[in-house]
CSV table of C-alpha atoms and ligand atoms in Angstrom, one decimal:
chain,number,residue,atom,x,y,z
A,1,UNK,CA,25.8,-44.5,-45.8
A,2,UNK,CA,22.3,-45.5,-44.8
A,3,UNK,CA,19.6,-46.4,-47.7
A,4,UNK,CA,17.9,-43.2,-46.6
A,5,UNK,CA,21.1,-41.0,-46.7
A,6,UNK,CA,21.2,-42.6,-50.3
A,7,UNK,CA,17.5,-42.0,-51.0
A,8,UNK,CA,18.1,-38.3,-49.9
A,9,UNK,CA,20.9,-37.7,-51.6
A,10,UNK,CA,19.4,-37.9,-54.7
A,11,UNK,CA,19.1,-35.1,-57.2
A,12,UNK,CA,15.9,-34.9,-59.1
A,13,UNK,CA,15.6,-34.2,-62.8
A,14,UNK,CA,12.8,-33.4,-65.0
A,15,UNK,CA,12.8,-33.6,-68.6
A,16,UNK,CA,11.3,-31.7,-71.2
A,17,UNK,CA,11.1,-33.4,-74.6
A,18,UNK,CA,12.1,-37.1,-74.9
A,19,UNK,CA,13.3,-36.8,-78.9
A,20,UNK,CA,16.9,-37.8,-80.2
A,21,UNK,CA,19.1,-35.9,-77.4
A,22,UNK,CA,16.5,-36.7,-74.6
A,23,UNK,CA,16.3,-40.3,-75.3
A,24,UNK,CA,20.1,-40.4,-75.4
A,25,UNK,CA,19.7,-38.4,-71.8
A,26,UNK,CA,17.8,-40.8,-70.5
A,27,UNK,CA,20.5,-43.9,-71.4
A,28,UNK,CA,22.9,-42.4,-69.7
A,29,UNK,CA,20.9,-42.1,-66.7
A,30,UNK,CA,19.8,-45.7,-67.2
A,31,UNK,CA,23.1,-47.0,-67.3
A,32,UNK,CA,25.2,-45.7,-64.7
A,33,UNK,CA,27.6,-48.3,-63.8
A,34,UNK,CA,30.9,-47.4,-65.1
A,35,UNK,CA,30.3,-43.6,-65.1
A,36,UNK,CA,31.7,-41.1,-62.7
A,37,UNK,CA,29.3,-42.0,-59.5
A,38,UNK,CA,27.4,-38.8,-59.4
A,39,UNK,CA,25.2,-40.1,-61.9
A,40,UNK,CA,24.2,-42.6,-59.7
A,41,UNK,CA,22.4,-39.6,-57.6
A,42,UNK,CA,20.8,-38.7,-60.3
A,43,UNK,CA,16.9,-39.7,-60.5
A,44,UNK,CA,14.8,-38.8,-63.6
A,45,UNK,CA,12.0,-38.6,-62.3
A,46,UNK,CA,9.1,-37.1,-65.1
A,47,UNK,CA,9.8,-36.3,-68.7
A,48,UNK,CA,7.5,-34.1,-70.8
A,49,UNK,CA,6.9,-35.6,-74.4
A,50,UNK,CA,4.3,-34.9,-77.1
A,51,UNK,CA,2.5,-38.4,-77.3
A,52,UNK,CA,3.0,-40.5,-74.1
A,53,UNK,CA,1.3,-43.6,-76.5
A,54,UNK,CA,4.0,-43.1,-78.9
A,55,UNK,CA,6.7,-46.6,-79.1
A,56,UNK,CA,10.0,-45.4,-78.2
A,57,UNK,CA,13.7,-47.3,-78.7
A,58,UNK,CA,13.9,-47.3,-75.1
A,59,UNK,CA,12.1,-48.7,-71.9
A,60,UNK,CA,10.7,-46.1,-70.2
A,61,UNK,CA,8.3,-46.0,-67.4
A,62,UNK,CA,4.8,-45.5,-68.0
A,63,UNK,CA,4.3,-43.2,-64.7
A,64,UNK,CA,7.1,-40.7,-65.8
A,65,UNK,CA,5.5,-39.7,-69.0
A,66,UNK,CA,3.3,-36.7,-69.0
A,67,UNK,CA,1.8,-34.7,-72.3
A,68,UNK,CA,2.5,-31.5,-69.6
A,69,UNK,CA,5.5,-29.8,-69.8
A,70,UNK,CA,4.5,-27.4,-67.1
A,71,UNK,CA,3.4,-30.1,-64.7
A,72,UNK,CA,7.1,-31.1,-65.2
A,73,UNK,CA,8.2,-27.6,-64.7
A,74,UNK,CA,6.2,-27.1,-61.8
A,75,UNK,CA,6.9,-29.9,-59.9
A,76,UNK,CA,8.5,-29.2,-56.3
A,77,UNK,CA,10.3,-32.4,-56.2
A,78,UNK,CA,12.5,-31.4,-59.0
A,79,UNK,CA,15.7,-29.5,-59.0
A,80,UNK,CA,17.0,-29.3,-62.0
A,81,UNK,CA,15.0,-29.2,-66.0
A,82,UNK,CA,16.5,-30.4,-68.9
A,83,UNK,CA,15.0,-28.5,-71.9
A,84,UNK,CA,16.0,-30.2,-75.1
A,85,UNK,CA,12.7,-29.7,-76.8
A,86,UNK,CA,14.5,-26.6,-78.8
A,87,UNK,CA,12.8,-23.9,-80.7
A,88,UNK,CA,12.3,-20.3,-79.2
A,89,UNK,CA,8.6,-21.0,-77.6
A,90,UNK,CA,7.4,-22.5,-75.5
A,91,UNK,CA,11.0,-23.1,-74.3
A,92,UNK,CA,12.0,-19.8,-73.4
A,93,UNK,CA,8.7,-19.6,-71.3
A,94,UNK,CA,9.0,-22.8,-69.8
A,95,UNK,CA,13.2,-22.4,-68.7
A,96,UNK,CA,12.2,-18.8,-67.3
A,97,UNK,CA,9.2,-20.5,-65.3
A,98,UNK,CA,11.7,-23.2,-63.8
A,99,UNK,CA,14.3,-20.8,-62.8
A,100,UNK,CA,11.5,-18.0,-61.7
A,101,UNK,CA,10.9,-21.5,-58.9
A,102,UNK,CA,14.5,-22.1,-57.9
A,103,UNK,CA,15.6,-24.9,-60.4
A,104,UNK,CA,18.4,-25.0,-62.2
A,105,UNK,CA,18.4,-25.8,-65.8
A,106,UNK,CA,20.6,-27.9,-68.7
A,107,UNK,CA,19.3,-26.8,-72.5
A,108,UNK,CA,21.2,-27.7,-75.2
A,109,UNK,CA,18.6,-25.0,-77.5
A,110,UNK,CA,21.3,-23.1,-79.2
A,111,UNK,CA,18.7,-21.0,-81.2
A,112,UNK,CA,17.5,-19.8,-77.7
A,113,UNK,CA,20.4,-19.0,-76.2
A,114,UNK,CA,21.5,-17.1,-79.1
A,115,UNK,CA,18.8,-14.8,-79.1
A,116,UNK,CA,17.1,-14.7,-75.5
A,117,UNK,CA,20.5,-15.8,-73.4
A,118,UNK,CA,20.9,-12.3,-71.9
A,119,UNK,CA,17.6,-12.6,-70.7
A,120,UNK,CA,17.7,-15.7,-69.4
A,121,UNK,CA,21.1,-15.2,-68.0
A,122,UNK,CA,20.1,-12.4,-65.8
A,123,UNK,CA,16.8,-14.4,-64.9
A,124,UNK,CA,19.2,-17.1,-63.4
A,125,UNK,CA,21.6,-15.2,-61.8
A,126,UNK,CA,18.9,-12.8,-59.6
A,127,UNK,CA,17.3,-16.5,-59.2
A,128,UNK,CA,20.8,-17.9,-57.8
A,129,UNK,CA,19.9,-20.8,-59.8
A,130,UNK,CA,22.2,-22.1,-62.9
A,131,UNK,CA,21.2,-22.1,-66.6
A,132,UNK,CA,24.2,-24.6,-68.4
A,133,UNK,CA,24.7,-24.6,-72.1
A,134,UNK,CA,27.4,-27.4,-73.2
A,135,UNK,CA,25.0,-29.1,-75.5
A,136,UNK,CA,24.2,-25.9,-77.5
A,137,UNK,CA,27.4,-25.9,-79.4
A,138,UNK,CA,29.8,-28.6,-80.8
A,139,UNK,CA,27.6,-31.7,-79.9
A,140,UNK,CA,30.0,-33.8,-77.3
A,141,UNK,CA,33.1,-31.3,-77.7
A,142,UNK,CA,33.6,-29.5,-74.7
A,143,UNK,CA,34.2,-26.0,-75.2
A,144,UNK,CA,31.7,-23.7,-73.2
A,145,UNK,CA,32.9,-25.0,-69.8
A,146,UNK,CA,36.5,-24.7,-70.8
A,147,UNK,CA,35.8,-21.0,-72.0
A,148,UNK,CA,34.3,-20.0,-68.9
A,149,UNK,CA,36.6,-21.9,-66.6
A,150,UNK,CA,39.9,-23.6,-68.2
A,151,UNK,CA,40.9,-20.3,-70.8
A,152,UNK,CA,39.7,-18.0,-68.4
A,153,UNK,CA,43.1,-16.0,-67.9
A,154,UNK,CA,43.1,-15.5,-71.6
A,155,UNK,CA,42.4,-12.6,-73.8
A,156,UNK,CA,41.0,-14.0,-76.5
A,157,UNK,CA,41.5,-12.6,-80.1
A,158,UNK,CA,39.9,-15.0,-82.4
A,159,UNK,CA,37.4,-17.8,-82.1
A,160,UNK,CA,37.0,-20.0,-85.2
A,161,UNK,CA,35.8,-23.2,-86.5
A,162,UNK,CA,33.3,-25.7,-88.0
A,163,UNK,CA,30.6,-26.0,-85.5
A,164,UNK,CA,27.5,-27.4,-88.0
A,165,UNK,CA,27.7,-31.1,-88.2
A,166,UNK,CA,25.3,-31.5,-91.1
A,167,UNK,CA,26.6,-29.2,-94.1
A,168,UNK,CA,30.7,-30.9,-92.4
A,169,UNK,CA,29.1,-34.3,-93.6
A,170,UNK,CA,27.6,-32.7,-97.2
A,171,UNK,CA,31.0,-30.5,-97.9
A,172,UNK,CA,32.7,-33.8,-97.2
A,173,UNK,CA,31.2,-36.0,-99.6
A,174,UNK,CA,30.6,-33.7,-102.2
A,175,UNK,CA,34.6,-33.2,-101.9
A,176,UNK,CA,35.4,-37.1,-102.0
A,177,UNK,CA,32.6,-38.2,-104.9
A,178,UNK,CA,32.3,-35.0,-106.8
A,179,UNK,CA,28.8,-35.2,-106.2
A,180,UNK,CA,26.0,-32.3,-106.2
A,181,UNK,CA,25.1,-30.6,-103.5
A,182,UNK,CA,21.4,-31.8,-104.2
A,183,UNK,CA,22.3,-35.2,-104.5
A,184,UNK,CA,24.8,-35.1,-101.2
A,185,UNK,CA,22.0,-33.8,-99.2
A,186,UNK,CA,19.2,-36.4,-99.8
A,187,UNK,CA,21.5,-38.9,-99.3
A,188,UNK,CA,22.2,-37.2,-95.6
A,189,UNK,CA,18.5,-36.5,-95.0
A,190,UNK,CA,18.3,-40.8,-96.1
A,191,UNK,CA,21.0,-41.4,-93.3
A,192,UNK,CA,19.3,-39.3,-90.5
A,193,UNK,CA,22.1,-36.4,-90.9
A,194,UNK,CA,20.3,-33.8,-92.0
A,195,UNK,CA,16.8,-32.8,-90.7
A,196,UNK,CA,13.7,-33.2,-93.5
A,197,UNK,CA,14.0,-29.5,-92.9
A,198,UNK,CA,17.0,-28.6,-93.2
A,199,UNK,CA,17.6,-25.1,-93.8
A,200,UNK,CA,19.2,-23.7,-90.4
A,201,UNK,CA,21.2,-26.0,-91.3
A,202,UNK,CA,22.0,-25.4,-94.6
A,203,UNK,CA,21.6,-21.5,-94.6
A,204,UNK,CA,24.5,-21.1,-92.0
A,205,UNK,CA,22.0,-19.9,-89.2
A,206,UNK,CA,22.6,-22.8,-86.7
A,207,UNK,CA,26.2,-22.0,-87.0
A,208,UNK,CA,25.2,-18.5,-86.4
A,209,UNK,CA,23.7,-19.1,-83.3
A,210,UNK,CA,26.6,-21.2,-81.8
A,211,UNK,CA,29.2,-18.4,-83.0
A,212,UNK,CA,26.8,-15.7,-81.0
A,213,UNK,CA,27.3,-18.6,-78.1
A,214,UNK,CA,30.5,-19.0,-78.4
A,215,UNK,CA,31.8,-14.8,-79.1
A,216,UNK,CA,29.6,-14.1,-76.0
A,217,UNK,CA,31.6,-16.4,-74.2
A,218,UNK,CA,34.9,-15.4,-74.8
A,219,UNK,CA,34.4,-11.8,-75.2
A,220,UNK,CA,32.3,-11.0,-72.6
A,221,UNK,CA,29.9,-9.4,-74.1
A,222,UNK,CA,26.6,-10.1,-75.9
A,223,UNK,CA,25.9,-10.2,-79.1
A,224,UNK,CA,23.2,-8.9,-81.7
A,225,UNK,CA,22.4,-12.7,-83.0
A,226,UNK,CA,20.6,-10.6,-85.8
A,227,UNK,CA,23.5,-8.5,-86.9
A,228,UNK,CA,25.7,-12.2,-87.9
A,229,UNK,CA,26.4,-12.0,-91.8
A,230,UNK,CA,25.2,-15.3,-92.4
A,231,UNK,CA,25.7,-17.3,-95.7
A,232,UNK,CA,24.8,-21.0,-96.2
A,233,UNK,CA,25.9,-23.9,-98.5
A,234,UNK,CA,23.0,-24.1,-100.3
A,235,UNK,CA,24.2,-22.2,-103.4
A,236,UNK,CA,27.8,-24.0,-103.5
A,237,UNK,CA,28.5,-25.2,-106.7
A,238,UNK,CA,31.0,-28.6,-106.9
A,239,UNK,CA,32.7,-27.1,-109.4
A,240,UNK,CA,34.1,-24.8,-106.6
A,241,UNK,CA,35.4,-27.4,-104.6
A,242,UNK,CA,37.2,-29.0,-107.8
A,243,UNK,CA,38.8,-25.7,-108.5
A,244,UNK,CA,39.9,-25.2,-104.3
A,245,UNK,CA,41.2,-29.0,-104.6
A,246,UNK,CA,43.4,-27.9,-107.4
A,247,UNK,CA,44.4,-25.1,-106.0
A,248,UNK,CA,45.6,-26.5,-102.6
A,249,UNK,CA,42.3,-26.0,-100.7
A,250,UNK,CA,38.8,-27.5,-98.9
A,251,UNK,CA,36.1,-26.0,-98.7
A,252,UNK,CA,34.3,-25.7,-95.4
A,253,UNK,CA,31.4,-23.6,-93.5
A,254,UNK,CA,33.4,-21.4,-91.2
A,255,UNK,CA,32.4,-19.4,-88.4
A,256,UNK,CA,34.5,-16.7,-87.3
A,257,UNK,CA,34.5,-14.5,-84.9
A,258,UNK,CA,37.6,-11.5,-84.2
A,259,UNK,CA,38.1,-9.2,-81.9
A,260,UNK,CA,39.7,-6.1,-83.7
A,261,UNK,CA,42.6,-4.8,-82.5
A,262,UNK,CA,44.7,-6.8,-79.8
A,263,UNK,CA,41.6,-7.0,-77.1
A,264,UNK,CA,43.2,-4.7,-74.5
A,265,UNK,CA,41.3,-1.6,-75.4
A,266,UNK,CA,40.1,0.0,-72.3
A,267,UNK,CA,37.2,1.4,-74.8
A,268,UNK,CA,33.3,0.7,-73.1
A,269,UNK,CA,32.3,-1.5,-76.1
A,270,UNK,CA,34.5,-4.3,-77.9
A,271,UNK,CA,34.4,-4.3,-81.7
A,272,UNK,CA,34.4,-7.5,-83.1
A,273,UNK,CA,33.6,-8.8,-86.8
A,274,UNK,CA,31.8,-11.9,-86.9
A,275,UNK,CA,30.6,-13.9,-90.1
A,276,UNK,CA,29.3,-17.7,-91.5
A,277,UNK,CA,30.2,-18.6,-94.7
A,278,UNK,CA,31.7,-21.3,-96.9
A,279,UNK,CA,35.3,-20.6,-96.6
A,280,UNK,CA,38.8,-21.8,-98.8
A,281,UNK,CA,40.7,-23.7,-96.1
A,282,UNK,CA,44.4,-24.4,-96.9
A,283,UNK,CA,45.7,-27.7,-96.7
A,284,UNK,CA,48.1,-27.3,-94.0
A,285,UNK,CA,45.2,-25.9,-91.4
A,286,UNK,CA,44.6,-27.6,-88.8
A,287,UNK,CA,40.5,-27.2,-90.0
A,288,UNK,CA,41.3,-28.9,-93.6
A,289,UNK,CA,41.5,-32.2,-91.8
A,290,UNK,CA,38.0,-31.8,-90.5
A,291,UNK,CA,35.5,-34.0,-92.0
A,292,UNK,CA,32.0,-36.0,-91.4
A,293,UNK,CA,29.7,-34.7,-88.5
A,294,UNK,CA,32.7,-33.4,-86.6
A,295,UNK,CA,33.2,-30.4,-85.4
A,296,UNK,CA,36.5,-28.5,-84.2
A,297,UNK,CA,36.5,-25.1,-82.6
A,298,UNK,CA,40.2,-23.1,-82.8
A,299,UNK,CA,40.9,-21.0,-80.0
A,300,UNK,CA,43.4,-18.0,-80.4
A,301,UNK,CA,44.0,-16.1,-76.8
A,302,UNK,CA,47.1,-14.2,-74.8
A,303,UNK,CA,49.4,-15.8,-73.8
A,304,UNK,CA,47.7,-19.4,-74.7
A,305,UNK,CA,48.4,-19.4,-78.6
A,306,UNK,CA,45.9,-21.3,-80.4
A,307,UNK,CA,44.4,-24.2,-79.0
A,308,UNK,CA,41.6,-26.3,-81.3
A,309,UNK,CA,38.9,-28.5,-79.8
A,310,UNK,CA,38.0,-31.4,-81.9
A,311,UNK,CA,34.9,-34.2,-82.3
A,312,UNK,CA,31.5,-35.4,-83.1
A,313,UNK,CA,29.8,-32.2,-83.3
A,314,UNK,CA,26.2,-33.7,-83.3
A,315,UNK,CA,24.3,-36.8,-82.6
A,316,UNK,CA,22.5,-38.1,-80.1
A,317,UNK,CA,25.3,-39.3,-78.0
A,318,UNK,CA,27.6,-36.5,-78.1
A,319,UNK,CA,24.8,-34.5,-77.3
A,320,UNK,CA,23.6,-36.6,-74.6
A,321,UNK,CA,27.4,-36.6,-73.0
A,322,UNK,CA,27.2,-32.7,-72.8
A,323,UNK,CA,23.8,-32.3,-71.2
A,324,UNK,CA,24.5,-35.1,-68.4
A,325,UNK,CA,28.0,-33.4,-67.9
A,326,UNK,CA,26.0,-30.1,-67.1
A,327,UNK,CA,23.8,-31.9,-64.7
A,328,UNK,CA,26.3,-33.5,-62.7
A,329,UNK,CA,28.1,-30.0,-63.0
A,330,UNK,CA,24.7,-28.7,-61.3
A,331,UNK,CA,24.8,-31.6,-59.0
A,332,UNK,CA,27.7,-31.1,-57.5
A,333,UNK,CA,28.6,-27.1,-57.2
A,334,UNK,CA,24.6,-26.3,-55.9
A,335,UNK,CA,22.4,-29.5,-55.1
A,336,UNK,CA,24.8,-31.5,-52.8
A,337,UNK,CA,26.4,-28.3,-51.4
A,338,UNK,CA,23.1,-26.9,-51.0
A,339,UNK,CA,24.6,-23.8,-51.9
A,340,UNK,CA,21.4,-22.5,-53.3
A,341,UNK,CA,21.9,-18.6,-53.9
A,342,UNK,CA,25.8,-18.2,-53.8
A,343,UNK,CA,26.5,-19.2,-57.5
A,344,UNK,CA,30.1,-20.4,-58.8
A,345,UNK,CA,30.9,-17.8,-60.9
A,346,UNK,CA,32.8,-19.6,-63.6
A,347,UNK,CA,29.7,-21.7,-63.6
A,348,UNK,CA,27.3,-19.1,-64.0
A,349,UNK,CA,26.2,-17.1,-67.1
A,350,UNK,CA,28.1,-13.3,-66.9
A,351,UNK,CA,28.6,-10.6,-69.2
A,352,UNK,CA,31.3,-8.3,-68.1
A,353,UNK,CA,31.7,-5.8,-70.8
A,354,UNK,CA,30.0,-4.5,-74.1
A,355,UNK,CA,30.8,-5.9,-77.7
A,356,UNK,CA,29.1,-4.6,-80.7
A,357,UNK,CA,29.4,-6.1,-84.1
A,358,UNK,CA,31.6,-4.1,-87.1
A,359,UNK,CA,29.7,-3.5,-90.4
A,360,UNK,CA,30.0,-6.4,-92.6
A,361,UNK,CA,32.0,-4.2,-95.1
A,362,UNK,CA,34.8,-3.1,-92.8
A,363,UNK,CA,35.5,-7.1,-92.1
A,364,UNK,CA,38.7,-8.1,-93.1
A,365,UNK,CA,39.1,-11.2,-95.4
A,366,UNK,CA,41.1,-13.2,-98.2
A,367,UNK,CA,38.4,-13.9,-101.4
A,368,UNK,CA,38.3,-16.6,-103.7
A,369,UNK,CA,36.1,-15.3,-106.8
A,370,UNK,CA,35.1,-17.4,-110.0
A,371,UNK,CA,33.9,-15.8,-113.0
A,372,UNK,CA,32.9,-16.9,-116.1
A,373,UNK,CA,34.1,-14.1,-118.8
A,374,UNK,CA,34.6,-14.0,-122.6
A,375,UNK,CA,37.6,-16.0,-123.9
A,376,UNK,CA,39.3,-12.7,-125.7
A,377,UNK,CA,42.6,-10.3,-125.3
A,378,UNK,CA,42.5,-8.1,-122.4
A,379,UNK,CA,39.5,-9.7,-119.8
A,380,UNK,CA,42.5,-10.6,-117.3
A,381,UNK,CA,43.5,-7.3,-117.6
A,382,UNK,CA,40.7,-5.1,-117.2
A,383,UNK,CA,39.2,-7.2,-114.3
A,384,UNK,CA,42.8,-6.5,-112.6
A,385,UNK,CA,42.9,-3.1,-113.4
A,386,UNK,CA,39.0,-2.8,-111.3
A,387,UNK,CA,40.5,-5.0,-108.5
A,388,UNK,CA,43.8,-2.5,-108.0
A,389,UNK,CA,41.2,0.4,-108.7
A,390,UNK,CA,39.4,-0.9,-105.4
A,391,UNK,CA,42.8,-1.4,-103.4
A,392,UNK,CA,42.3,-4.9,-103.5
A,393,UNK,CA,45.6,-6.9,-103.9
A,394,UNK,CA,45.4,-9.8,-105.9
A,395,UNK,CA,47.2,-13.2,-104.8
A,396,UNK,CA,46.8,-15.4,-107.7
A,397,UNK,CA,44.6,-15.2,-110.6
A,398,UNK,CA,44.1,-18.6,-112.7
A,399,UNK,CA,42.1,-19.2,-115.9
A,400,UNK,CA,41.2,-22.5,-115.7
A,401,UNK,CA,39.2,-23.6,-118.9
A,402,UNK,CA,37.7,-22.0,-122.2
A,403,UNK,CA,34.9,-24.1,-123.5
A,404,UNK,CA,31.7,-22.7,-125.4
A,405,UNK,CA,30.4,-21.2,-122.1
A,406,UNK,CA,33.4,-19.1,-122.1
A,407,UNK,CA,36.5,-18.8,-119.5
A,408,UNK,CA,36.7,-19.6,-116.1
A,409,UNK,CA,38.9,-17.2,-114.0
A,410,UNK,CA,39.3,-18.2,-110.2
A,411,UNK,CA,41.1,-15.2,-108.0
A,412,UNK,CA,42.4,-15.4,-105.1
A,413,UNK,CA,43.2,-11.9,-103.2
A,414,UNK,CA,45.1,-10.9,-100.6
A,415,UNK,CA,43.1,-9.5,-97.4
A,416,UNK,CA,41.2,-6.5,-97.9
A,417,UNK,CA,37.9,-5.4,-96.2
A,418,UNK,CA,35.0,-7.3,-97.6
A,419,UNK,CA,33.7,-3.5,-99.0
A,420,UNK,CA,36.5,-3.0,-101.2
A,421,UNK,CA,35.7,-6.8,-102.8
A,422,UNK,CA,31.8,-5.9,-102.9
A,423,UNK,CA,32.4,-3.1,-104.9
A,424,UNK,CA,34.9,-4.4,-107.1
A,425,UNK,CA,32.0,-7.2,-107.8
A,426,UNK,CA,30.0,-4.3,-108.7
A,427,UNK,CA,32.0,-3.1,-111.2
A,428,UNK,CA,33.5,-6.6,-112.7
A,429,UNK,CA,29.9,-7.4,-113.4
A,430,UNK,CA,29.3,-4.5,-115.3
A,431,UNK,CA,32.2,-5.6,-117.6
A,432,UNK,CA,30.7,-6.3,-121.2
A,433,UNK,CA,33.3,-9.5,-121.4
A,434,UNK,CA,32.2,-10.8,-117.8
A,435,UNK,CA,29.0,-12.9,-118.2
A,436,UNK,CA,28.9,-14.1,-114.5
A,437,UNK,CA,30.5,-14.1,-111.0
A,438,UNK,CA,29.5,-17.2,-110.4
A,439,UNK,CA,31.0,-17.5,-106.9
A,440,UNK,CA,32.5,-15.7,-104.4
A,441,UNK,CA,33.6,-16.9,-100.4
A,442,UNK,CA,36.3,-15.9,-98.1
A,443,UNK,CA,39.8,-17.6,-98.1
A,444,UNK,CA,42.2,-18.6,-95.1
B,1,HSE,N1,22.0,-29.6,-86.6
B,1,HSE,C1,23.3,-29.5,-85.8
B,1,HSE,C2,24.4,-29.8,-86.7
B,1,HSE,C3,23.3,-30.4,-84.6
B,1,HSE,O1,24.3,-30.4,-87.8
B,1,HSE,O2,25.5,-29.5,-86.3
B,1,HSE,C4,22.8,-29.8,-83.4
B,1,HSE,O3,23.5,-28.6,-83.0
């Protein structure tokens, strides 16, 4: 091949926002040698940042940096934007403007995608450009090309996992030292794991988005981001991860998302109950083993069984590996085929059915409940009497320890729609010997 050929061959990339994941962009597109050859053909050729003046860990040329993103977006030469700048705008504008001119784009902004991806989705495919997503969920794991392409004969009835990287890491230590959740969490924002902001983190609502990601994916359906009962770790007390240790459990944010019934319903809409929350793992399951930044993603389909998906869930590698694998993804289906137009459609972005969320109540779930109750004749009683009063089938209920706050009781019940556990809550509460429920999450 001629220098020319070579020259032509080349597949231009612009990048908006040059922060943790776009420097790590950039050093794989530095470095080359060793990689799969396609990223040879790849030329970054102008990257958007916020202060071109600003000292960066890498060497960067001068002439690429503009303070512009649209002069990045609107630049003719360019045939495919990287948008890792994240937020909801001016992203969204800025990826609808490049596709609206033929580019393809790579965005790893799983907050976008979560609530704008129809949108955008249906943007790209009348554009016959691509809009790829690996870097929105589970950092270098892949898992959105191998639900639109390698599980693709699959129903699939369940799609579970850890998929926030920062509140893995605090759960983690706060299990191994016994420290505070406070304490756990300034030592991560210290150690660059968790952002100076950190609640989307810590609320559950990143992990919301990626499950939205992730359900849309494998159901076929979008899904009303807003409708995701959402809670965080932020109000998780170590004493409940003492009591789950002793009890044969870990503690960790789950997202989970179930199609109900088998998934072959014929019916126009798919019900499926989705949820985030700090969940009671079991020892023996396969997620207990799951610590640090990592993040694993179980996937249960027909006839597959359950396969799990496992790594660093964050970072600015991992990342990095999942947006460069999108580009050469790009590269070679559209760019070097020229196949502008006539989109691979296990590449591309499509819904083929409705799904609609179930109301958080009629959610099926195990529950691990603390209270702290009067130490006197009768409390176990009368708080199992309002528990089988509510239908709800107790597995195991424990006091732990009477001090001069009282008793702790931690229950564990079978699974029973989380409507029948909110309102025996309700009426536990009201209970003149119950002074507190002092916690309450679901249970594998
Ligand atoms: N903040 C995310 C996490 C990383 O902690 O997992 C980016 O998705």
């Amino acid at each position: 091949m001629t220098e020319s050929e070579i020259m032509k061959k080349k597949i231009k990339v612009g990048l908006l926002g040059l922060g943790t994941v776009g420097t790590g962009v950039a050093e794989i597109l530095q470095t080359a040698k060793g990689r799969n050859p396609l990223v040879s053909d790849i030329e970054l050729v102008r990257i958007a940042v916020q202060d071109t003046s600003k000292k960066r860990c890498i060497s960067i040329p001068e002439s690429l940096l503009t303070q512009s993103a649209l002069e990045v977006v609107d630049d003719d030469s360019i045939q495919i934007i990287v948008e890792v700048i994240g937020g909801i705008e001016p992203a969204r504008e800025l990826i609808l403007r490049a596709i609206s001119s033929g580019k393809s784009v790579v965005t790893a902004n799983k907050a976008l995608i979560a609530r704008h991806g129809e949108e955008i989705a249906k943007a790209a495919n009348d554009a016959g450009v691509y809009v790829l997503i690996e870097a929105a969920v589970g950092g270098g794991i892949p898992i959105i090309e191998p639900l639109k392409q390698s599980l693709g004969a699959n129903r699939i009835t369940q799609v579970s996992g850890i998929i926030n990287g920062t509140t893995n890491y605090i759960l983690s230590r706060m299990s191994k030292d016994g420290s505070d959740y406070q304490e756990v969490l300034k030592d991560a924002q210290e150690l660059g794991y968790a952002e100076a902001d950190p609640a989307a983190d810590v609320e559950g609502q990143d992990a919301a988005d990626k499950i939205a990601i992730l359900s849309g994916l494998a159901f076929g359906g979008a899904i009303n981001r807003e409708r995701i009962p959402t809670k965080g770790i932020n109000k998780l007390q170590s004493q409940d991860i003492t009591y789950a240790n002793k009890l044969g459990y870990g503690i960790k944010l789950l997202a989970i998302a179930t199609a109900i019934g088998d998934n072959k319903e014929t019916a126009s809409s798919l019900p499926l109950a989705l949820c985030v929350e700090p969940t009671l793992v079991p020892k023996e399951h396969p997620l207990y083993g799951v610590n640090g930044v990592n993040n694993a993603i179980l996937i249960d389909g027909d006839p597959i069984g359950e396969v799990m998906f496992y790594g660093p869930g964050a970072g600015a590698g991992p990342t990095a590996s999942a947006v460069v694998a999108d580009i050469l993804n790009i590269a070679g289906v559209q760019v070097l085929n020229n196949s502008l137009n006539s989109l691979d459609p296990l590449l591309s972005a499509a819904y083929w059915r409705d799904c609609h969320l179930v109301e958080e109540r009629e959610i099926l779930q195990k529950n691990y409940v603390r209270l702290i109750t009067e130490d006197s004749p009768g409390v176990i009683g009368k708080i199992g009497s309002i528990f089988g009063d509510n239908d709800v089938s107790i597995q195991s209920i424990v006091q732990f320890d009477a001090n001069d706050i009282g008793a702790e009781i931690v229950v564990i019940t079978h699974q029973v729609k989380k409507g029948a556990i909110s309102n025996s809550l309700l009426s536990i509460r009201e209970l003149t010997e119950v002074k507190s429920v002092e916690a309450h999450m679901g249970c594998l």
